[in-house]
Amino acid sequence: MTIQILRLPLWLLPSFIFFTGCMHSPSALERQDRKTYAAFQRSVEKAIASAGESVVFFEVENAGGGGHGQKTRKVNFSGLVLTKEGHLLAPFSIPPDGETRVEAWVGERRYLARSLKVDDSLGMTILKIEAFSDLTPISLESSTEIVPGEYVYTVIGTDEDREFENFVFQGFAQGVVQGRYRQYSLSPVPDIARGAPLYNSYGELSGIVAQANAWAIIDIAQDIKDLLNRAVNGNGNGDENKSEEGWFGAILGPINPDYARLVDLPPSGLWLNYVFKDSAAYDAGFRSGDLLVELNGSPMRMTGARAYRYFLQTLRPMEGKPFSAVVIRDGKRIKGKGVLQKRPEPDTLRAEDLGITVSEIEESMVVRYNLYTDEGVMVTEIKSGSPAATGRSFGEPLLTSGDVITSIGGVPTPDLESFGKALESIRKDKPSALLVTFQRGSITGIEALNLRIGSDKGDQ
Amino acid sequence: MKKHLPPLLLLSALCLGIQAQPLLNPEPTAEALPAANLNPVNIPEEIMQKVDPSVVSIQHEYAGGTGFIISEDGYILSNGHVVLGSDPEQPTEPAKRITVILSDERKYSAKVIGFSMDPDVALLKIDPSTPLKPVEFADSLAVSVGQRCFAVGTPVGLKRTFTSGILSNITRTDLGTETVVFQTDAAINSGNSGGPLFDSQGRVLGINTYASRGQNNLGFTIPIDVALEMIDDFKLHGRFIRSLVPLYFTNEIYDELARALQVENGVLIGYVMEGSSADKMGMKSGDILIKIDGEPVYAKTKADLLTFEWNQTIQPPGKKIEFTVLRGKPGEYEEVTLESVTEEFDLFPAHGRHVGELPEHRYATLGLGVERLTDLHRIIHEVQPGANGVFVKTVMEGSVASRAEISPGDVIYSISGQEVSDIATFRKVLDLELAKREKAIPVSIHRNKLNLITAMAPDYLMHKREVILIAPAGDNPDLDLIRRELLAKGATVKLATPDAVDLPRQAPLPPLKADLAISDLENEENANILIFTGGEASKTFWKDPQVLNVVKMALDNKDQVLACIGESTLLPVLATEGKLEQKLTLPKDLSGQAVMRGASYTGKEVESEKKLVTTTGTDKDVLRAFLQEVANIR
């Protein structure tokens, strides 16, 4: 692999660059500058030497929207080799559903990569390629931090169009964005650098490039290792990934900083606006109206929407993961700890005869959809052209998603089981018109469905 | 499901893309073709001449349309949307300067006697010098599809235009209107709005109202019997009064429902609001209404249902009413009689295109507008049962309220720990907190099932500035707005009136207490700003030597800002001997007097020079711009 330093913006370079061919003897200062420049080049070489084999060039294809005749969208970005067996880190959420085609160039070889594990709170994915030989993983061990104004380098991978050469981009750190993971804001780097390693002027790994920022490696390395661990140890299919998602069990909202100052509460707290019964948060002793001020041993940070992101990134919600937290209730600090649970997934039932899918109603759905009753089953889907979708005039279906069906054929349906039973007896009786009572928002309604619509027999 | 709730249905009209007005692509006319040959039944010349003098053009500051004369002394019918003003905070306000142009081009200014947006009807009055020729009315309950009709109007600003067609449908219900409407293929375009649809004998069948955007020959007309029902209400109350036993929703019993319920006729009750009068009289969801006052009622179609509803709506409030309902399981019904009294229905909240009748209390300085929480709000916005407070209608982007993350649809139930269950309490508590210039004002909110707490932190740009509002006795619609915006800006506000009389405010707000009499103003040299309010009554200031003296002192006082609104803008001119130094603006009808006295009149809405700020005070936006200008002067 050859190494080139390309597009090095001259205005960014330190002032010690001068033109060759000068006839005068170098002064002490110039000699010093030359030394510095040489050191600078060595650090770039060092960066490339440590990164060279470990930088990946990704090409991700997904059918953009899937519309007829629509072009497939291709996105290129960088990534890192994490294990010699071929585990790669991509700076994107790529669901392991197989619908997204991901190609990874490592050196001069192209591999098809499959997504093993996504972490949405990190916005990263572990992918796996079947490497022909052992790869060179990057070492995430680093204790370096970058200060604003410092020169930085990033090394990106390329494909055959660019002859597989590593490209180096130079920039400087403009500032530090606080958060669960600090981010260095960078002078402009190309989109393609996203996911690439970021080095300081001594050639030490300091970050991973995000969009206009770079994550501080010192903050994020452990979570990447954890993610890798889960990817390596789990069997890594999509369902498993989904079921592992942990559930805290509360609706959270940031405290208004003006209010916090007024009543002397921490301005970076998160309200537990609603704590669901039998959730991890409830079992830990937390209740609606508590203010979360500490999580897993550290005080909450950030305000507004960023406070919520901080919460997610700190909690890293996975089923079975322990957590501890401190809330303020009536001016008192209350500690609690627990283990994150699996998010409850309500059972659903497809009632083909009516043209609807209905779901059991969980407590969280009552709050999320502002339901006025849980004594019923909620319509989640309406099949077009079915009895439920065919109203009296165009565009006015008899039932809509979000309706809570409270009875069919005069039989109350307080839960999915009773709905299923009522449906069975309807299948036996075959009424030509089926009376349905339901709750829609704050109002109740009564309609009659013509069950012959959409069937072969047609209407009578 | 059809409800006793017309505005909800308007949503479906929007879905169909039906537009009330803006149609700016007139079809090419067929004038090159010999119309007589195409049209087997010509409208005779004498019919044209009969109707022509009764059709008028209506113009005002925002738009216009068509109307028609219904009495010799100058009553005119049109559409509500033709005369609607442009003040979102006061949706009951019609346009201010309406001109009616008769067929002979005579022009009269017109007054809106009453108007409604659904049914879309307005009654106007002009005072003509000679008796006018009114239209004749057809019986719009006895019409048939296919019947010939013609429209007269001023489409897309074109002068008098006759278009003809047939009644294409007489029970159109899909537009989300409160009544059935007629559909015609006579060309109806924007500007036809409010004009008459005539039958072949030149009698009015209805008021042309809607046309569908992008379609051809789909015009919609409100049957004239609907409009005629509303006229008396307009004359007596200035608005249409709906009567019913609140609050239940009805369903027509269509074929499948009839089979499932095993009934032939009737009207199905789908919903009864808990705690409402309908609930109290014992009505239940699932009841089948079969008789009202012993007379059978039925609705098999939506048109039937709208007609049934409309017939209830136009009953007088306070009338005893007896409902006979079937109750029980299909096939095992028992007949139950329920008794109640009809009530005047509560005001409508604004709902999408349908302009309601609820005034908004807006603090533009905070970016927050609220209105009274009605039962319809509870239904439409799914407010949690039992919640009381005021309904947040407006949150302006980037404002104090939006920084506090208050959202439209929220219900504010407490301010600074004090419950605010109605508008009057909300206003009182918030104004007091603002007057104390609290750095942050805690606000508690119901949002769906959540109870949230936040705080508004106003900027108080006028902190430490003392403002005296000087107003004449009597009604002053702008006074409350000026005072609340000044409070929200952090000013200390005092009210000075003749003899320190208190001033009335719009219900439900209590009168505003005066802090001092105008005669005491001469001792208020330390006040930073004097604001003289506008309005007809302010003309009494022009000849009041005390007032003129205060104005003169303010003009001479380099530390005092003098600000004048509307009629009061003449005061600095009158108080100055010789030429007024500063330029100023005035309402147009006063500019002549000012210019004659040598004042430099600029004609702007707001003018400010050397501590004199003047405004025409035309509308709320202008007043707010004026207050901002006053606040900016240091």
mmCIF file of C-alpha atoms in Angstrom, chain A residues 251 256 258-259 262 271 273-274 366-367 370-372 392-393 396 398 432-433 435 441-448 450 459, chain B residues 1 249 251-252 254 256-257 259 261 269-271 285-286 302 379 382-383 403-404 440 442 448-450 452-455 457:
data_model
loop_
_atom_site.group_PDB
_atom_site.id
_atom_site.type_symbol
_atom_site.label_atom_id
_atom_site.label_comp_id
_atom_site.label_asym_id
_atom_site.label_seq_id
_atom_site.Cartn_x
_atom_site.Cartn_y
_atom_site.Cartn_z
ATOM 1 C CA ILE A 251 -41.918 8.634 29.935
ATOM 2 C CA ASN A 256 -37.210 23.411 32.096
ATOM 3 C CA ASP A 258 -35.850 28.381 34.169
ATOM 4 C CA TYR A 259 -38.133 26.343 36.392
ATOM 5 C CA LEU A 262 -36.574 29.006 40.305
ATOM 6 C CA TRP A 271 -38.679 14.289 34.857
ATOM 7 C CA ASN A 273 -43.440 12.194 33.712
ATOM 8 C CA TYR A 274 -45.066 8.811 33.820
ATOM 9 C CA VAL A 366 -52.961 3.878 27.116
ATOM 10 C CA VAL A 367 -50.553 6.736 27.784
ATOM 11 C CA ASN A 370 -54.034 8.703 24.983
ATOM 12 C CA LEU A 371 -56.627 5.933 25.072
ATOM 13 C CA TYR A 372 -59.820 6.511 27.026
ATOM 14 C CA ARG A 392 -70.705 4.898 3.516
ATOM 15 C CA SER A 393 -68.832 7.372 1.394
ATOM 16 C CA GLU A 396 -64.539 7.360 5.289
ATOM 17 C CA LEU A 398 -65.987 2.573 9.483
ATOM 18 C CA SER A 432 -74.604 -10.518 7.379
ATOM 19 C CA ALA A 433 -74.031 -7.363 9.430
ATOM 20 C CA LEU A 435 -72.427 -4.643 15.234
ATOM 21 C CA GLY A 441 -60.445 9.208 21.226
ATOM 22 C CA SER A 442 -62.800 10.654 23.772
ATOM 23 C CA ILE A 443 -66.008 9.488 22.092
ATOM 24 C CA THR A 444 -67.792 6.173 21.719
ATOM 25 C CA GLY A 445 -69.139 4.882 18.420
ATOM 26 C CA ILE A 446 -71.325 2.169 16.977
ATOM 27 C CA GLU A 447 -71.059 0.816 13.438
ATOM 28 C CA ALA A 448 -72.221 -2.276 11.591
ATOM 29 C CA ASN A 450 -70.951 -5.867 6.183
ATOM 30 C CA ASP A 459 -73.088 -8.442 -0.771
ATOM 31 C CA MET B 1 -70.868 8.940 12.452
ATOM 32 C CA PHE B 249 -73.679 12.379 18.758
ATOM 33 C CA ASN B 251 -75.551 8.086 13.535
ATOM 34 C CA GLU B 252 -77.791 7.450 10.583
ATOM 35 C CA TYR B 254 -77.790 2.678 7.298
ATOM 36 C CA GLU B 256 -76.120 -2.816 7.821
ATOM 37 C CA LEU B 257 -76.923 -1.025 11.072
ATOM 38 C CA ARG B 259 -80.012 -5.268 10.025
ATOM 39 C CA LEU B 261 -79.891 -3.570 15.281
ATOM 40 C CA ILE B 269 -77.181 7.610 19.540
ATOM 41 C CA GLY B 270 -73.469 6.789 19.274
ATOM 42 C CA TYR B 271 -72.041 8.882 22.094
ATOM 43 C CA SER B 285 -74.970 5.402 23.946
ATOM 44 C CA GLY B 286 -76.724 2.706 21.898
ATOM 45 C CA LYS B 302 -76.312 11.142 5.887
ATOM 46 C CA ILE B 379 -63.693 16.101 22.560
ATOM 47 C CA GLU B 382 -58.935 14.672 23.821
ATOM 48 C CA VAL B 383 -58.358 16.593 27.026
ATOM 49 C CA ARG B 403 -38.847 28.238 25.267
ATOM 50 C CA ALA B 404 -40.963 26.909 28.111
ATOM 51 C CA ALA B 440 -39.745 32.756 36.070
ATOM 52 C CA PRO B 442 -44.248 28.366 36.949
ATOM 53 C CA ASN B 448 -53.007 14.157 27.181
ATOM 54 C CA LYS B 449 -52.438 11.878 30.151
ATOM 55 C CA LEU B 450 -49.381 13.709 31.441
ATOM 56 C CA LEU B 452 -46.173 18.662 33.339
ATOM 57 C CA ILE B 453 -44.614 21.654 35.002
ATOM 58 C CA THR B 454 -42.469 24.282 33.361
ATOM 59 C CA ALA B 455 -41.797 27.997 33.702
ATOM 60 C CA ALA B 457 -39.119 33.429 31.846
#
